[in-house]
Amino acid sequence: MSSEGPDLVCEVDNVQGIVDALTAVRWKRQQDAVVELSEHGVVLIVEESSCLQAKVYLQRELFIKYEYGGAQGRPRFGVSLGLLVNCLNTFSVPAGGRSSSTIEIRYPGPDMQLLLKSVDSLDACIYAEIRTRIPETISWDYNFEPAGTTPLSFTVKSAALKEAIDDLEWPGSSVQIILQPDPPSVTFKGEGHGDLQIDFMYYVNTDLLIAFSCDRQVSYRYKYKFLQATTSNIPSSVIRDNRGSKLTIGRGGMLKVQHLVSVARPSIPHPHVDSAGYQQPSRIAYIEFFVKPEEDESTIND
């Protein structure tokens, strides 16, 4: 470690919230992640097959202390996502009648480790070192661009979205997502071993389909396993808080799925939550998935 000090020293008082956010992008047991540090916060990135990418944004406002070393560029390191989540879980287990303690996160250690330790426990101090690596490849920039002047997007209750995608596992193979302005609706259509179609009608049930923007019909297919990864580990807190997830189709059919995860301390009452399930930004972790569409010449896009 250089004599100039660490790149980052921060403290977080809701470890479970961080665990929830990271678990949301853990779609398989063995996953490597790239962590990027900046004065604005921490970003964790995971990818698969150049077809699926997920990002967890932990803005500096989530931390009760955030001291960035001002390193040139943005320090990046690779880490096992499973190991990081399991290690953080150790700190979030209730002990002595208390829920998760405040922990300090420091990078880098003497051998480029990620260092974690509890800082407010009266009885004992938990300390952990996680080995990091130099990222093998630079994470591919998905370069998400709007599909036109009118956004092609909709916001649906996270619980309903997860249930719909879970149901589409039966047909398997690929899932077609269709947006049409008249009548304003979203259709998920699975084809494979059988056919299954799930419709969200905007004006019929605004409790489920909260927001909708579309000026022309579009239709793209996505591989089911990649689509499933966007909702398979939505934290129970998101379902419990009745939050919404936003889906946007960009240029070329790139699908962006956004979730919001609360990192507020459980003992603190939730601030105002509006009808779309969005909280004030200071204690929210932002989750984004990017899914490439399947190459399919029959896809209809006027």
mmCIF file of C-alpha atoms in Angstrom:
data_model
loop_
_atom_site.group_PDB
_atom_site.id
_atom_site.type_symbol
_atom_site.label_atom_id
_atom_site.label_comp_id
_atom_site.label_asym_id
_atom_site.label_seq_id
_atom_site.Cartn_x
_atom_site.Cartn_y
_atom_site.Cartn_z
ATOM 1 C CA MET A 1 0.000 0.000 0.000
ATOM 2 C CA SER A 2 1.349 3.443 -0.866
ATOM 3 C CA SER A 3 2.378 5.914 1.839
ATOM 4 C CA GLU A 4 -0.349 8.242 0.600
ATOM 5 C CA GLY A 5 -2.964 6.202 2.438
ATOM 6 C CA PRO A 6 -5.925 4.095 1.340
ATOM 7 C CA ASP A 7 -8.087 4.881 -1.674
ATOM 8 C CA LEU A 8 -11.228 4.527 0.424
ATOM 9 C CA VAL A 9 -12.264 4.369 4.066
ATOM 10 C CA CYS A 10 -16.008 4.260 4.659
ATOM 11 C CA GLU A 11 -18.515 3.154 7.276
ATOM 12 C CA VAL A 12 -22.005 1.741 6.804
ATOM 13 C CA ASP A 13 -24.658 1.285 9.497
ATOM 14 C CA ASN A 14 -27.018 -1.077 7.644
ATOM 15 C CA VAL A 15 -25.023 -4.064 6.457
ATOM 16 C CA GLN A 16 -28.189 -6.017 5.613
ATOM 17 C CA GLY A 17 -29.227 -3.321 3.144
ATOM 18 C CA ILE A 18 -25.867 -3.625 1.348
ATOM 19 C CA VAL A 19 -26.192 -7.430 1.372
ATOM 20 C CA ASP A 20 -29.682 -7.149 -0.161
ATOM 21 C CA ALA A 21 -28.419 -4.858 -2.920
ATOM 22 C CA LEU A 22 -25.479 -7.114 -3.820
ATOM 23 C CA THR A 23 -27.577 -10.284 -3.613
ATOM 24 C CA ALA A 24 -29.956 -8.799 -6.205
ATOM 25 C CA VAL A 25 -27.250 -9.253 -8.868
ATOM 26 C CA ARG A 26 -26.060 -12.676 -7.699
ATOM 27 C CA TRP A 27 -27.722 -15.008 -10.206
ATOM 28 C CA LYS A 28 -25.295 -17.916 -9.858
ATOM 29 C CA ARG A 29 -22.965 -19.367 -7.250
ATOM 30 C CA GLN A 30 -19.627 -18.485 -8.840
ATOM 31 C CA GLN A 31 -19.503 -14.870 -10.009
ATOM 32 C CA ASP A 32 -16.629 -12.462 -10.354
ATOM 33 C CA ALA A 33 -17.371 -8.791 -9.858
ATOM 34 C CA VAL A 34 -15.494 -5.598 -10.625
ATOM 35 C CA VAL A 35 -15.657 -2.841 -8.015
ATOM 36 C CA GLU A 36 -15.024 0.765 -9.035
ATOM 37 C CA LEU A 37 -14.380 3.509 -6.492
ATOM 38 C CA SER A 38 -14.860 7.241 -6.895
ATOM 39 C CA GLU A 39 -15.627 10.358 -4.893
ATOM 40 C CA HIS A 40 -19.309 9.781 -5.714
ATOM 41 C CA GLY A 41 -19.550 6.260 -4.293
ATOM 42 C CA VAL A 42 -18.977 2.603 -5.094
ATOM 43 C CA VAL A 43 -20.144 0.734 -8.198
ATOM 44 C CA LEU A 44 -20.116 -3.069 -8.419
ATOM 45 C CA ILE A 45 -20.399 -4.659 -11.888
ATOM 46 C CA VAL A 46 -21.092 -8.264 -12.901
ATOM 47 C CA GLU A 47 -21.437 -9.662 -16.417
ATOM 48 C CA GLU A 48 -22.220 -12.838 -18.294
ATOM 49 C CA SER A 49 -21.593 -13.861 -21.901
ATOM 50 C CA SER A 50 -21.472 -10.243 -23.115
ATOM 51 C CA CYS A 51 -25.284 -10.447 -23.079
ATOM 52 C CA LEU A 52 -26.090 -9.487 -19.509
ATOM 53 C CA GLN A 53 -24.608 -6.873 -17.216
ATOM 54 C CA ALA A 54 -25.699 -5.695 -13.793
ATOM 55 C CA LYS A 55 -24.558 -2.723 -11.745
ATOM 56 C CA VAL A 56 -25.095 -1.862 -8.095
ATOM 57 C CA TYR A 57 -24.694 1.833 -7.304
ATOM 58 C CA LEU A 58 -23.834 2.584 -3.673
ATOM 59 C CA GLN A 59 -23.769 6.361 -3.550
ATOM 60 C CA ARG A 60 -21.679 8.064 -0.895
ATOM 61 C CA GLU A 61 -24.875 9.255 0.840
ATOM 62 C CA LEU A 62 -25.528 5.638 1.877
ATOM 63 C CA PHE A 63 -22.454 5.688 4.117
ATOM 64 C CA ILE A 64 -22.217 7.426 7.468
ATOM 65 C CA LYS A 65 -18.548 8.062 6.679
ATOM 66 C CA TYR A 66 -16.987 8.222 3.209
ATOM 67 C CA GLU A 67 -13.362 9.273 2.818
ATOM 68 C CA TYR A 68 -12.099 8.945 -0.745
ATOM 69 C CA GLY A 69 -8.349 9.152 -1.217
ATOM 70 C CA GLY A 70 -8.597 11.113 -4.437
ATOM 71 C CA ALA A 71 -6.627 8.568 -6.433
ATOM 72 C CA GLN A 72 -5.968 9.395 -10.071
ATOM 73 C CA GLY A 73 -8.625 7.824 -12.236
ATOM 74 C CA ARG A 74 -11.063 5.441 -10.597
ATOM 75 C CA PRO A 75 -9.468 2.557 -8.669
ATOM 76 C CA ARG A 76 -10.885 -0.796 -9.761
ATOM 77 C CA PHE A 77 -10.442 -4.272 -8.379
ATOM 78 C CA GLY A 78 -11.917 -7.705 -8.938
ATOM 79 C CA VAL A 79 -13.507 -9.765 -6.177
ATOM 80 C CA SER A 80 -15.633 -12.882 -5.794
ATOM 81 C CA LEU A 81 -19.228 -11.651 -5.391
ATOM 82 C CA GLY A 82 -20.236 -14.734 -3.389
ATOM 83 C CA LEU A 83 -17.300 -14.328 -1.018
ATOM 84 C CA LEU A 84 -18.064 -10.632 -0.528
ATOM 85 C CA VAL A 85 -21.763 -11.272 0.190
ATOM 86 C CA ASN A 86 -21.015 -14.156 2.581
ATOM 87 C CA CYS A 87 -18.430 -12.077 4.406
ATOM 88 C CA LEU A 88 -20.809 -9.109 4.799
ATOM 89 C CA ASN A 89 -23.479 -11.523 6.035
ATOM 90 C CA THR A 90 -21.186 -12.390 8.934
ATOM 91 C CA PHE A 91 -21.429 -8.780 10.094
ATOM 92 C CA SER A 92 -25.212 -8.601 9.633
ATOM 93 C CA VAL A 93 -26.041 -11.599 11.858
ATOM 94 C CA PRO A 94 -27.707 -10.391 15.079
ATOM 95 C CA ALA A 95 -25.437 -10.737 18.070
ATOM 96 C CA GLY A 96 -26.073 -9.997 21.717
ATOM 97 C CA GLY A 97 -29.616 -8.906 21.000
ATOM 98 C CA ARG A 98 -28.475 -6.297 18.481
ATOM 99 C CA SER A 99 -28.918 -6.343 14.745
ATOM 100 C CA SER A 100 -26.160 -5.445 12.301
ATOM 101 C CA SER A 101 -23.388 -3.311 13.708
ATOM 102 C CA THR A 102 -21.613 -0.464 11.979
ATOM 103 C CA ILE A 103 -18.701 -1.686 9.903
ATOM 104 C CA GLU A 104 -15.691 0.011 8.374
ATOM 105 C CA ILE A 105 -14.643 -0.870 4.820
ATOM 106 C CA ARG A 106 -11.115 0.008 3.739
ATOM 107 C CA TYR A 107 -9.217 -0.463 0.462
ATOM 108 C CA PRO A 108 -6.482 -1.330 -0.206
ATOM 109 C CA GLY A 109 -4.806 -3.222 2.607
ATOM 110 C CA PRO A 110 -1.048 -3.952 2.684
ATOM 111 C CA ASP A 111 -1.479 -6.714 0.080
ATOM 112 C CA MET A 112 -4.292 -5.037 -1.878
ATOM 113 C CA GLN A 113 -6.967 -6.714 0.263
ATOM 114 C CA LEU A 114 -10.428 -5.363 0.961
ATOM 115 C CA LEU A 115 -10.575 -4.900 4.741
ATOM 116 C CA LEU A 116 -13.749 -5.024 6.831
ATOM 117 C CA LYS A 117 -14.176 -4.647 10.578
ATOM 118 C CA SER A 118 -16.948 -3.908 13.065
ATOM 119 C CA VAL A 119 -16.428 -0.608 14.843
ATOM 120 C CA ASP A 120 -19.212 -0.212 17.420
ATOM 121 C CA SER A 121 -19.376 -3.567 19.162
ATOM 122 C CA LEU A 122 -18.675 -3.432 22.900
ATOM 123 C CA ASP A 123 -18.023 -7.166 23.274
ATOM 124 C CA ALA A 124 -15.880 -8.136 20.298
ATOM 125 C CA CYS A 125 -14.477 -6.899 17.017
ATOM 126 C CA ILE A 126 -15.074 -8.859 13.842
ATOM 127 C CA TYR A 127 -12.342 -8.419 11.240
ATOM 128 C CA ALA A 128 -12.106 -9.780 7.720
ATOM 129 C CA GLU A 129 -9.730 -9.582 4.779
ATOM 130 C CA ILE A 130 -10.899 -10.375 1.249
ATOM 131 C CA ARG A 131 -8.349 -11.053 -1.438
ATOM 132 C CA THR A 132 -8.821 -8.947 -4.544
ATOM 133 C CA ARG A 133 -7.424 -9.283 -8.044
ATOM 134 C CA ILE A 134 -6.641 -7.104 -11.015
ATOM 135 C CA PRO A 135 -9.696 -7.173 -13.314
ATOM 136 C CA GLU A 136 -8.930 -9.358 -16.328
ATOM 137 C CA THR A 137 -11.052 -7.324 -18.714
ATOM 138 C CA ILE A 138 -12.502 -3.856 -18.727
ATOM 139 C CA SER A 139 -16.246 -4.130 -18.247
ATOM 140 C CA TRP A 140 -17.982 -3.632 -21.543
ATOM 141 C CA ASP A 141 -19.872 -0.345 -21.800
ATOM 142 C CA TYR A 142 -23.430 -1.203 -22.776
ATOM 143 C CA ASN A 143 -23.898 2.337 -24.128
ATOM 144 C CA PHE A 144 -27.641 2.423 -23.478
ATOM 145 C CA GLU A 145 -29.305 4.968 -25.758
ATOM 146 C CA PRO A 146 -32.969 6.026 -26.015
ATOM 147 C CA ALA A 147 -34.894 4.360 -28.820
ATOM 148 C CA GLY A 148 -36.486 7.672 -29.873
ATOM 149 C CA THR A 149 -37.814 10.990 -28.639
ATOM 150 C CA THR A 150 -40.533 9.263 -26.592
ATOM 151 C CA PRO A 151 -39.141 6.818 -24.012
ATOM 152 C CA LEU A 152 -40.215 3.188 -24.373
ATOM 153 C CA SER A 153 -40.629 2.369 -20.704
ATOM 154 C CA PHE A 154 -42.969 1.107 -18.044
ATOM 155 C CA THR A 155 -42.938 0.776 -14.276
ATOM 156 C CA VAL A 156 -44.514 -2.308 -12.731
ATOM 157 C CA LYS A 157 -44.756 -3.488 -9.129
ATOM 158 C CA SER A 158 -41.621 -5.543 -8.458
ATOM 159 C CA ALA A 159 -43.593 -8.433 -6.980
ATOM 160 C CA ALA A 160 -45.808 -8.665 -10.095
ATOM 161 C CA LEU A 161 -42.777 -8.490 -12.403
ATOM 162 C CA LYS A 162 -41.006 -11.289 -10.532
ATOM 163 C CA GLU A 163 -44.136 -13.446 -10.538
ATOM 164 C CA ALA A 164 -44.642 -12.957 -14.283
ATOM 165 C CA ILE A 165 -41.052 -13.853 -15.150
ATOM 166 C CA ASP A 166 -41.123 -16.856 -12.798
ATOM 167 C CA ASP A 167 -44.271 -18.105 -14.552
ATOM 168 C CA LEU A 168 -42.551 -17.824 -17.937
ATOM 169 C CA GLU A 169 -40.028 -20.460 -16.870
ATOM 170 C CA TRP A 170 -42.469 -23.160 -18.003
ATOM 171 C CA PRO A 171 -42.256 -22.333 -21.732
ATOM 172 C CA GLY A 172 -38.522 -21.668 -21.313
ATOM 173 C CA SER A 173 -36.336 -20.703 -24.287
ATOM 174 C CA SER A 174 -36.984 -17.031 -25.069
ATOM 175 C CA VAL A 175 -39.427 -14.356 -23.952
ATOM 176 C CA GLN A 176 -40.917 -11.734 -26.235
ATOM 177 C CA ILE A 177 -41.697 -8.342 -24.714
ATOM 178 C CA ILE A 178 -44.239 -6.280 -26.654
ATOM 179 C CA LEU A 179 -45.144 -2.648 -25.936
ATOM 180 C CA GLN A 180 -48.041 -1.056 -27.774
ATOM 181 C CA PRO A 181 -49.655 2.360 -27.342
ATOM 182 C CA ASP A 182 -53.243 1.421 -28.261
ATOM 183 C CA PRO A 183 -54.470 -0.025 -26.065
ATOM 184 C CA PRO A 184 -51.534 0.932 -23.806
ATOM 185 C CA SER A 185 -50.191 -2.399 -22.634
ATOM 186 C CA VAL A 186 -47.169 -4.594 -22.059
ATOM 187 C CA THR A 187 -47.140 -8.247 -23.083
ATOM 188 C CA PHE A 188 -44.693 -10.950 -21.973
ATOM 189 C CA LYS A 189 -44.922 -13.949 -24.302
ATOM 190 C CA GLY A 190 -43.015 -17.138 -23.698
ATOM 191 C CA GLU A 191 -42.487 -19.758 -26.381
ATOM 192 C CA GLY A 192 -40.693 -23.071 -26.067
ATOM 193 C CA HIS A 193 -42.170 -26.260 -24.608
ATOM 194 C CA GLY A 194 -45.488 -24.418 -24.721
ATOM 195 C CA ASP A 195 -46.925 -20.938 -25.074
ATOM 196 C CA LEU A 196 -47.747 -18.532 -22.254
ATOM 197 C CA GLN A 197 -48.802 -14.897 -22.541
ATOM 198 C CA ILE A 198 -49.022 -12.404 -19.669
ATOM 199 C CA ASP A 199 -50.603 -8.992 -20.290
ATOM 200 C CA PHE A 200 -50.328 -5.824 -18.225
ATOM 201 C CA MET A 201 -53.019 -3.348 -19.335
ATOM 202 C CA TYR A 202 -52.172 0.200 -18.275
ATOM 203 C CA TYR A 203 -55.659 1.633 -17.700
ATOM 204 C CA VAL A 204 -57.153 -1.592 -16.375
ATOM 205 C CA ASN A 205 -54.818 -2.048 -13.429
ATOM 206 C CA THR A 206 -52.721 0.985 -12.520
ATOM 207 C CA ASP A 207 -51.923 -0.661 -9.191
ATOM 208 C CA LEU A 208 -49.671 -3.115 -11.053
ATOM 209 C CA LEU A 209 -48.620 -1.165 -14.139
ATOM 210 C CA ILE A 210 -47.807 2.120 -12.450
ATOM 211 C CA ALA A 211 -46.371 4.136 -15.341
ATOM 212 C CA PHE A 212 -46.274 3.648 -19.109
ATOM 213 C CA SER A 213 -44.632 5.520 -22.005
ATOM 214 C CA CYS A 214 -44.824 4.294 -25.611
ATOM 215 C CA ASP A 215 -45.624 5.973 -28.935
ATOM 216 C CA ARG A 216 -45.298 2.963 -31.251
ATOM 217 C CA GLN A 217 -45.400 -0.813 -31.093
ATOM 218 C CA VAL A 218 -42.101 -2.512 -30.395
ATOM 219 C CA SER A 219 -41.257 -6.150 -29.861
ATOM 220 C CA TYR A 220 -38.014 -7.852 -28.865
ATOM 221 C CA ARG A 221 -37.042 -11.337 -27.705
ATOM 222 C CA TYR A 222 -34.729 -12.027 -24.800
ATOM 223 C CA LYS A 223 -33.138 -15.245 -23.634
ATOM 224 C CA TYR A 224 -35.129 -16.458 -20.641
ATOM 225 C CA LYS A 225 -32.156 -17.163 -18.354
ATOM 226 C CA PHE A 226 -30.907 -13.585 -18.750
ATOM 227 C CA LEU A 227 -34.353 -12.091 -18.189
ATOM 228 C CA GLN A 228 -34.858 -14.295 -15.133
ATOM 229 C CA ALA A 229 -31.563 -13.064 -13.654
ATOM 230 C CA THR A 230 -33.017 -9.541 -13.429
ATOM 231 C CA THR A 231 -35.647 -10.598 -10.871
ATOM 232 C CA SER A 232 -34.549 -13.950 -9.425
ATOM 233 C CA ASN A 233 -32.999 -12.383 -6.313
ATOM 234 C CA ILE A 234 -35.094 -9.263 -5.742
ATOM 235 C CA PRO A 235 -34.712 -8.666 -1.961
ATOM 236 C CA SER A 236 -37.747 -9.380 0.197
ATOM 237 C CA SER A 237 -37.526 -5.781 1.447
ATOM 238 C CA VAL A 238 -38.391 -4.533 -2.058
ATOM 239 C CA ILE A 239 -41.455 -6.787 -2.189
ATOM 240 C CA ARG A 240 -42.423 -5.854 1.377
ATOM 241 C CA ASP A 241 -42.132 -2.114 0.685
ATOM 242 C CA ASN A 242 -44.376 -2.570 -2.375
ATOM 243 C CA ARG A 243 -41.814 -0.956 -4.659
ATOM 244 C CA GLY A 244 -41.877 -0.596 -8.429
ATOM 245 C CA SER A 245 -39.298 -1.702 -11.007
ATOM 246 C CA LYS A 246 -38.748 0.294 -14.181
ATOM 247 C CA LEU A 247 -38.074 -1.358 -17.543
ATOM 248 C CA THR A 248 -36.856 0.652 -20.539
ATOM 249 C CA ILE A 249 -36.180 -0.526 -24.090
ATOM 250 C CA GLY A 250 -33.361 1.380 -25.756
ATOM 251 C CA ARG A 251 -31.883 1.552 -29.212
ATOM 252 C CA GLY A 252 -31.500 -1.860 -30.819
ATOM 253 C CA GLY A 253 -33.730 -3.478 -28.212
ATOM 254 C CA MET A 254 -31.337 -3.183 -25.270
ATOM 255 C CA LEU A 255 -33.435 -3.771 -22.144
ATOM 256 C CA LYS A 256 -32.684 -1.867 -18.932
ATOM 257 C CA VAL A 257 -34.283 -3.089 -15.704
ATOM 258 C CA GLN A 258 -34.004 -0.880 -12.607
ATOM 259 C CA HIS A 259 -34.728 -1.761 -8.976
ATOM 260 C CA LEU A 260 -34.427 0.319 -5.815
ATOM 261 C CA VAL A 261 -33.226 -1.235 -2.544
ATOM 262 C CA SER A 262 -33.563 0.542 0.805
ATOM 263 C CA VAL A 263 -30.404 0.871 2.868
ATOM 264 C CA ALA A 264 -32.130 2.810 5.654
ATOM 265 C CA ARG A 265 -31.577 1.500 9.165
ATOM 266 C CA PRO A 266 -34.544 -0.665 10.240
ATOM 267 C CA SER A 267 -34.926 1.379 13.430
ATOM 268 C CA ILE A 268 -35.510 4.557 11.425
ATOM 269 C CA PRO A 269 -39.046 5.047 10.043
ATOM 270 C CA HIS A 270 -39.151 5.015 6.261
ATOM 271 C CA PRO A 271 -39.339 8.465 4.696
ATOM 272 C CA HIS A 272 -42.219 9.253 2.375
ATOM 273 C CA VAL A 273 -42.741 6.592 -0.274
ATOM 274 C CA ASP A 274 -44.825 7.639 -3.266
ATOM 275 C CA SER A 275 -47.243 5.512 -5.301
ATOM 276 C CA ALA A 276 -44.459 4.279 -7.561
ATOM 277 C CA GLY A 277 -42.573 2.965 -4.554
ATOM 278 C CA TYR A 278 -39.728 5.460 -4.858
ATOM 279 C CA GLN A 279 -38.051 6.778 -1.730
ATOM 280 C CA GLN A 280 -35.875 9.800 -1.188
ATOM 281 C CA PRO A 281 -32.539 9.029 -2.899
ATOM 282 C CA SER A 282 -30.186 9.387 0.074
ATOM 283 C CA ARG A 283 -30.745 5.888 1.491
ATOM 284 C CA ILE A 284 -31.444 3.955 -1.690
ATOM 285 C CA ALA A 285 -29.129 1.598 -3.580
ATOM 286 C CA TYR A 286 -29.769 1.613 -7.313
ATOM 287 C CA ILE A 287 -29.677 -1.675 -9.215
ATOM 288 C CA GLU A 288 -29.488 -1.747 -13.016
ATOM 289 C CA PHE A 289 -29.536 -4.703 -15.387
ATOM 290 C CA PHE A 290 -28.806 -4.510 -19.108
ATOM 291 C CA VAL A 291 -30.001 -7.386 -21.299
ATOM 292 C CA LYS A 292 -29.172 -7.708 -24.986
ATOM 293 C CA PRO A 293 -31.993 -8.932 -27.230
ATOM 294 C CA GLU A 294 -31.770 -12.117 -29.240
ATOM 295 C CA GLU A 295 -30.942 -11.704 -32.900
ATOM 296 C CA ASP A 296 -34.278 -12.363 -34.574
ATOM 297 C CA GLU A 297 -35.206 -11.072 -38.001
ATOM 298 C CA SER A 298 -38.912 -11.648 -37.335
ATOM 299 C CA THR A 299 -38.976 -9.131 -34.504
ATOM 300 C CA ILE A 300 -41.436 -6.330 -35.280
ATOM 301 C CA ASN A 301 -40.287 -2.785 -34.721
ATOM 302 C CA ASP A 302 -42.088 -0.130 -36.690
#
